[in-house]
Coordinates of C-alpha atoms and ligand atoms in Angstrom, one line a residue:
X1 CA -22.5 -23.8 -38.5
X2 CA -22.4 -24.9 -35.1
X3 CA -23.6 -23.3 -32.4
X4 CA -21.3 -22.0 -30.2
X5 CA -20.2 -23.3 -26.8
X6 CA -20.6 -19.8 -24.8
X7 CA -19.2 -21.6 -22.0
X8 CA -16.4 -23.5 -23.0
X9 CA -15.0 -20.5 -25.2
X10 CA -14.8 -18.1 -22.2
X11 CA -12.8 -20.6 -20.6
X12 CA -10.7 -21.1 -23.0
X13 CA -10.1 -17.5 -23.3
X14 CA -9.8 -17.3 -20.3
X15 CA -6.4 -18.7 -20.3
X16 CA -5.0 -17.8 -23.4
X17 CA -5.6 -14.1 -22.1
X18 CA -4.9 -14.8 -18.2
X19 CA -7.9 -13.1 -17.0
X20 CA -10.0 -13.3 -14.0
X21 CA -13.7 -13.8 -13.8
X22 CA -15.2 -12.1 -11.4
X23 CA -18.9 -11.5 -10.8
X24 CA -21.8 -10.2 -8.4
X25 CA -24.5 -12.8 -6.8
X26 CA -27.1 -11.5 -9.0
X27 CA -25.8 -11.8 -12.0
X28 CA -27.4 -14.4 -14.1
X29 CA -26.3 -18.4 -12.3
X30 CA -24.5 -19.7 -15.8
X31 CA -22.3 -16.6 -15.3
X32 CA -22.0 -16.9 -11.6
X33 CA -21.2 -20.9 -12.4
X34 CA -18.9 -19.4 -15.1
X35 CA -16.8 -17.0 -12.8
X36 CA -13.4 -17.1 -11.1
X37 CA -14.9 -15.3 -7.6
X38 CA -18.8 -14.2 -6.6
X39 CA -19.4 -11.5 -4.3
X40 CA -20.7 -8.7 -2.6
X41 CA -19.3 -5.0 -3.3
X42 CA -16.9 -5.0 -0.4
X43 CA -15.0 -8.8 -1.8
X44 CA -15.6 -7.9 -4.9
X45 CA -13.5 -4.9 -4.4
X46 CA -10.6 -6.3 -3.3
X47 CA -11.0 -8.9 -5.2
X48 CA -10.0 -6.7 -8.1
X49 CA -6.8 -4.5 -6.3
X50 CA -5.3 -8.2 -5.2
X51 CA -5.6 -9.5 -9.0
X52 CA -2.3 -10.5 -11.0
X53 CA -4.4 -11.7 -14.3
X54 CA -4.0 -9.6 -17.4
X55 CA -7.8 -8.6 -17.8
X56 CA -10.3 -8.1 -15.2
X57 CA -13.7 -9.7 -16.5
X58 CA -16.2 -7.6 -14.2
X59 CA -20.3 -9.5 -14.6
X60 CA -21.9 -7.4 -12.5
X61 CA -23.0 -3.4 -13.2
X62 CA -21.0 -0.2 -14.0
X63 CA -19.5 1.6 -11.2
X64 CA -18.5 -1.9 -9.6
X65 CA -16.3 -2.0 -12.6
X66 CA -15.2 1.3 -12.5
X67 CA -14.0 0.0 -9.5
X68 CA -11.8 -2.8 -9.9
X69 CA -10.2 -0.6 -12.9
X70 CA -9.4 2.8 -9.8
X71 CA -8.0 0.2 -7.5
X72 CA -6.0 -1.4 -10.1
X73 CA -5.3 0.8 -12.9
X74 CA -2.5 -1.4 -15.5
X75 CA -5.5 -4.2 -15.8
X76 CA -7.7 -4.1 -19.1
X77 CA -11.3 -4.4 -17.1
X78 CA -14.3 -5.5 -19.5
X79 CA -18.0 -5.6 -18.2
X80 CA -20.4 -7.3 -20.9
X81 CA -22.4 -4.4 -21.4
X82 CA -21.6 -0.8 -21.0
X83 CA -25.0 0.5 -20.3
X84 CA -25.4 -2.1 -17.1
X85 CA -26.2 1.0 -14.4
X86 CA -27.8 1.2 -11.2
X87 CA -30.6 3.4 -9.9
X88 CA -28.7 4.5 -7.4
X89 CA -25.4 5.8 -9.1
X90 CA -27.9 7.8 -11.6
X91 CA -29.8 8.9 -9.1
X92 CA -26.3 11.3 -7.5
X93 CA -24.8 13.7 -10.6
X94 CA -21.3 14.6 -10.3
X95 CA -22.6 18.6 -9.5
X96 CA -26.0 18.1 -7.9
X97 CA -23.8 16.0 -5.3
X98 CA -20.8 19.2 -5.7
X99 CA -23.3 21.6 -4.8
X100 CA -24.5 19.2 -1.2
X101 CA -21.3 19.0 -0.5
X102 CA -21.3 22.7 -0.5
X103 CA -24.4 23.7 1.2
X104 CA -23.0 21.7 3.6
X105 CA -18.9 22.5 4.1
X106 CA -18.7 21.3 8.2
X107 CA -19.9 18.0 6.8
X108 CA -18.0 14.8 6.4
X109 CA -18.9 12.8 3.2
X110 CA -19.9 8.6 3.0
X111 CA -20.7 7.7 -0.2
X112 CA -22.0 4.2 -1.1
X113 CA -20.0 1.6 -3.3
X114 CA -23.0 2.2 -6.3
X115 CA -22.1 5.6 -7.5
X116 CA -19.8 7.4 -10.4
X117 CA -16.3 7.4 -9.7
X118 CA -16.7 11.2 -10.6
X119 CA -19.4 11.4 -7.5
X120 CA -16.2 9.3 -5.7
X121 CA -14.3 11.9 -6.3
X122 CA -15.6 14.2 -4.6
X123 CA -16.1 11.8 -1.1
X124 CA -14.9 11.9 1.8
X125 CA -15.3 7.9 2.1
X126 CA -16.4 5.0 0.2
X127 CA -18.7 2.7 2.4
X128 CA -20.2 -0.7 0.9
X129 CA -23.5 -1.9 3.0
X130 CA -21.2 -4.3 4.6
X131 CA -19.4 -1.9 6.0
X132 CA -21.0 1.2 6.6
X133 CA -22.2 0.5 10.5
X134 CA -18.5 0.0 10.6
X135 CA -17.2 3.3 9.3
X136 CA -19.3 5.0 10.3
X137 CA -18.7 3.8 14.0
X138 CA -15.1 5.1 13.8
X139 CA -15.5 8.8 13.6
X140 CA -16.0 11.1 15.9
X141 CA -19.5 11.3 17.9
X142 CA -19.5 15.4 16.9
X143 CA -19.0 15.2 13.4
X144 CA -21.7 15.8 11.1
X145 CA -22.3 13.4 8.2
X146 CA -23.6 13.5 4.8
X147 CA -24.5 10.1 3.8
X148 CA -25.3 9.8 -0.4
X149 CA -27.1 8.3 -2.5
X150 CA -29.2 5.3 -0.6
X151 CA -32.3 7.0 2.0
X152 CA -32.7 3.5 3.0
X153 CA -29.4 1.9 4.2
X154 CA -29.0 5.3 5.1
X155 CA -31.7 5.1 7.5
X156 CA -30.9 1.6 8.1
X157 CA -27.5 2.7 9.6
X158 CA -28.8 6.4 11.4
X159 CA -30.6 3.7 13.5
X160 CA -28.6 1.4 14.2
X161 CA -25.5 3.8 15.4
X162 CA -28.0 6.0 16.4
X163 CA -26.0 8.9 13.9
X164 CA -27.6 12.1 13.0
X165 CA -26.7 11.9 9.4
X166 CA -28.3 14.1 6.7
X167 CA -29.7 11.7 3.3
X168 CA -29.3 12.2 0.3
X169 CA -32.5 10.9 -1.5
X170 CA -32.2 8.4 -3.0
X171 CA -33.2 4.5 -3.6
X172 CA -32.5 1.3 -5.3
X173 CA -35.5 0.7 -8.1
X174 CA -35.3 -3.3 -7.6
X175 CA -35.5 -3.4 -3.2
X176 CA -38.3 -0.1 -3.0
X177 CA -40.8 -2.7 -5.3
X178 CA -41.0 -5.8 -2.2
X179 CA -44.9 -4.9 -0.6
X180 CA -44.9 -5.5 3.1
X181 CA -48.6 -6.5 2.2
X182 CA -47.6 -9.2 0.4
X183 CA -44.4 -10.0 3.1
X184 CA -46.9 -10.6 5.7
X185 CA -49.6 -12.9 3.1
X186 CA -46.5 -14.9 2.4
X187 CA -45.3 -14.7 6.2
X188 CA -49.4 -16.5 7.0
X189 CA -48.7 -18.7 4.6
X190 CA -45.5 -20.0 5.8
X191 CA -44.9 -18.9 9.7
X192 CA -41.6 -21.2 9.7
X193 CA -39.8 -18.8 7.3
X194 CA -37.7 -15.9 8.7
X195 CA -37.4 -13.1 6.5
X196 CA -33.7 -12.1 5.0
X197 CA -33.2 -8.3 3.9
X198 CA -30.5 -6.3 2.2
X199 CA -30.5 -2.8 3.9
X200 CA -31.5 -1.4 0.6
X201 CA -34.6 -2.6 1.5
X202 CA -37.1 0.2 3.0
X203 CA -37.6 0.5 7.0
X204 CA -41.5 -1.0 6.7
X205 CA -39.7 -4.0 5.4
X206 CA -36.5 -4.1 7.4
X207 CA -38.5 -3.6 10.1
X208 CA -40.8 -7.2 10.3
X209 CA -36.6 -8.5 9.1
X210 CA -35.2 -11.6 11.1
X211 CA -31.4 -10.5 9.3
X212 CA -30.1 -7.6 7.5
X213 CA -26.5 -7.3 5.9
X214 CA -25.2 -7.0 2.2
X215 CA -25.6 -10.0 -0.2
X216 CA -22.3 -11.9 1.5
X217 CA -24.0 -11.6 4.6
X218 CA -27.1 -13.5 3.6
X219 CA -25.7 -15.7 2.6
X220 CA -23.3 -16.8 5.1
X221 CA -26.8 -16.5 7.3
X222 CA -28.4 -19.2 5.1
X223 CA -25.4 -21.4 5.2
X224 CA -25.3 -21.1 8.6
X225 CA -28.3 -21.0 10.4
X226 CA -30.7 -23.9 11.9
X227 CA -33.6 -22.7 10.2
X228 CA -35.1 -24.6 7.4
X229 CA -37.5 -22.2 5.5
X230 CA -36.2 -18.2 4.3
X231 CA -37.8 -15.4 2.7
X232 CA -35.1 -13.0 0.3
X233 CA -36.0 -9.6 0.5
X234 CA -33.1 -8.9 -2.5
X235 CA -32.7 -9.3 -6.0
X236 CA -33.7 -13.2 -6.7
X237 CA -30.2 -13.9 -8.8
X238 CA -28.8 -14.4 -5.2
X239 CA -31.0 -17.9 -4.8
X240 CA -29.1 -19.4 -7.1
X241 CA -26.3 -19.3 -4.7
X242 CA -28.2 -20.3 -1.5
X243 CA -29.5 -23.2 -3.7
X244 CA -26.8 -24.5 -4.6
X245 CA -24.8 -24.2 -0.6
X246 CA -27.2 -25.6 1.4
X247 CA -29.1 -28.6 1.1
X248 CA -33.0 -29.0 2.9
X249 CA -33.5 -25.5 3.0
X250 CA -36.5 -23.0 0.8
X251 CA -36.3 -19.5 -0.4
X252 CA -39.1 -18.2 -0.6
X253 CA -38.5 -14.3 -2.6
X254 CA -40.4 -11.9 -1.0
X255 CA -42.6 -10.1 -3.7
X256 CA -42.4 -7.7 -5.3
X257 CA -45.8 -4.8 -5.3
X258 CA -47.1 -5.1 -8.7
X259 CA -47.3 -7.8 -11.0
X260 CA -43.8 -7.6 -12.2
X261 CA -40.1 -9.1 -12.2
X262 CA -39.4 -5.9 -10.3
X263 CA -37.1 -8.0 -8.0
X264 CA -35.0 -8.6 -10.9
X265 CA -32.2 -5.7 -11.6
X266 CA -32.3 -4.8 -15.3
X267 CA -29.1 -3.6 -15.4
X268 CA -27.5 -6.5 -14.5
X269 CA -29.5 -8.8 -16.2
X270 CA -27.6 -6.9 -19.1
X271 CA -25.2 -8.8 -18.9
X272 CA -25.7 -12.3 -20.9
X273 CA -23.7 -15.4 -21.6
X274 CA -23.4 -14.2 -24.9
X275 CA -22.3 -11.0 -23.8
X276 CA -19.9 -12.7 -21.5
X277 CA -17.7 -14.4 -24.2
X278 CA -18.4 -11.5 -26.7
X279 CA -16.9 -9.0 -24.7
X280 CA -13.6 -11.2 -23.9
X281 CA -13.4 -12.3 -27.9
X282 CA -13.7 -8.4 -28.6
X283 CA -11.9 -7.1 -25.7
X284 CA -14.5 -4.7 -25.9
X285 CA -16.4 -2.4 -23.8
X286 CA -13.3 -1.6 -21.7
X287 CA -13.5 0.4 -18.5
X288 CA -11.3 3.6 -19.4
X289 CA -10.4 7.1 -17.2
X290 CA -8.4 9.2 -16.9
X291 CA -5.6 9.2 -14.3
X292 CA -6.7 12.1 -13.1
X293 CA -9.8 11.2 -11.9
X294 CA -8.9 8.0 -11.0
X295 CA -6.3 9.0 -8.8
X296 CA -8.9 11.1 -7.1
X297 CA -11.6 8.5 -6.8
X298 CA -9.1 6.2 -5.1
X299 CA -8.6 8.4 -1.8
X300 CA -11.4 7.3 -0.9
X301 CA -12.1 3.9 -2.0
X302 CA -8.8 3.1 -0.4
X303 CA -9.8 5.1 3.0
X304 CA -13.6 2.5 2.7
X305 CA -10.4 -0.7 2.6
X306 CA -8.5 0.5 5.8
X307 CA -11.4 1.2 7.9
X308 CA -13.8 -1.9 6.7
Ligands
LIG401 P1 -24.0 -6.2 -1.9 O1 -22.8 -5.2 -1.8 O2 -24.8 -6.1 -1.0 O3 -23.5 -6.9 -2.8 O4 -24.9 -4.8 -2.5 C1 -24.5 -4.6 -4.0 C2 -25.8 -4.0 -5.0 O5 -25.9 -3.3 -5.7 C3 -27.1 -4.4 -3.8 O6 -28.0 -3.7 -4.8
LIG402 FE1 -27.9 -0.5 -8.7 FE2 -30.0 -1.7 -7.1 FE3 -29.4 -3.0 -9.1 FE4 -28.4 -3.2 -6.5 S1 -30.4 -4.1 -7.4 S2 -27.3 -2.9 -8.5 S3 -28.2 -0.8 -6.0 S4 -30.0 -1.1 -9.4

């Protein structure tokens, strides 16, 4: 029997079932190349909301696909691997987050989109790495704030805006692995390279960065910069678009502390081309939630979209 041509089959089924494929920049390059749209969390949420296809095939992690379903609940939302989670979402269970809120009743809860639908429903407003600063700058100066669940993004925004926010103690398993020692060694070897980093990185890395931004902002930065060499402080999947959309530029992955592939997100990488094909063929796994939960979670997400 001939092997299945996954690319061809995915494109054929996409037409047949009237689907749109949305993918995050940390997906395998062949998935990015098949997608109708590749973007950061905010752009993907907007695309999902505006989608008029019957099926949204979401190649990203669970919280992203959940957000797509919440924003466009009449669509079927497929995720190639239901176990594609996120360490930030896992580190912020809804009962503990509810308690955190109850302990600080006068605080406004700004929650990073990397969290479950239950946590979103308990929040006042959602933000992404590209929108957090803009949202916080629109809140009254004397408004106390709880920022969850990424302490590194929270600390970065706290420094940029001067706002004294209470931070949930969470972090990303990928972005917390970068090594300052290895960064400095790389900078000595490549003094002409600029460091660009995602705000989920620890402060010790961000302090060295020439530019900090969301995945889309990092890609735009390297496209527009006159510089030729960049040390990339985020998940390595992003380098595919950087290499694809620029010429004559060199991208060096910021190494993790241990001798591991820890700068690859194990959750994002659960999605493979074969699983993408299978989820479309079998129309499962699907993202399902109660209408009541989606209605509550939609309010703080829509607030973010309006203020971003
Ligand atoms: P972006 O919104 O910058 O794409 O970030 C998503 C993410 O999970 C980073 O680890
Ligand atoms: Fe979550 Fe980190 Fe993976 Fe992004 S890179 S999805 S924050 S675990």
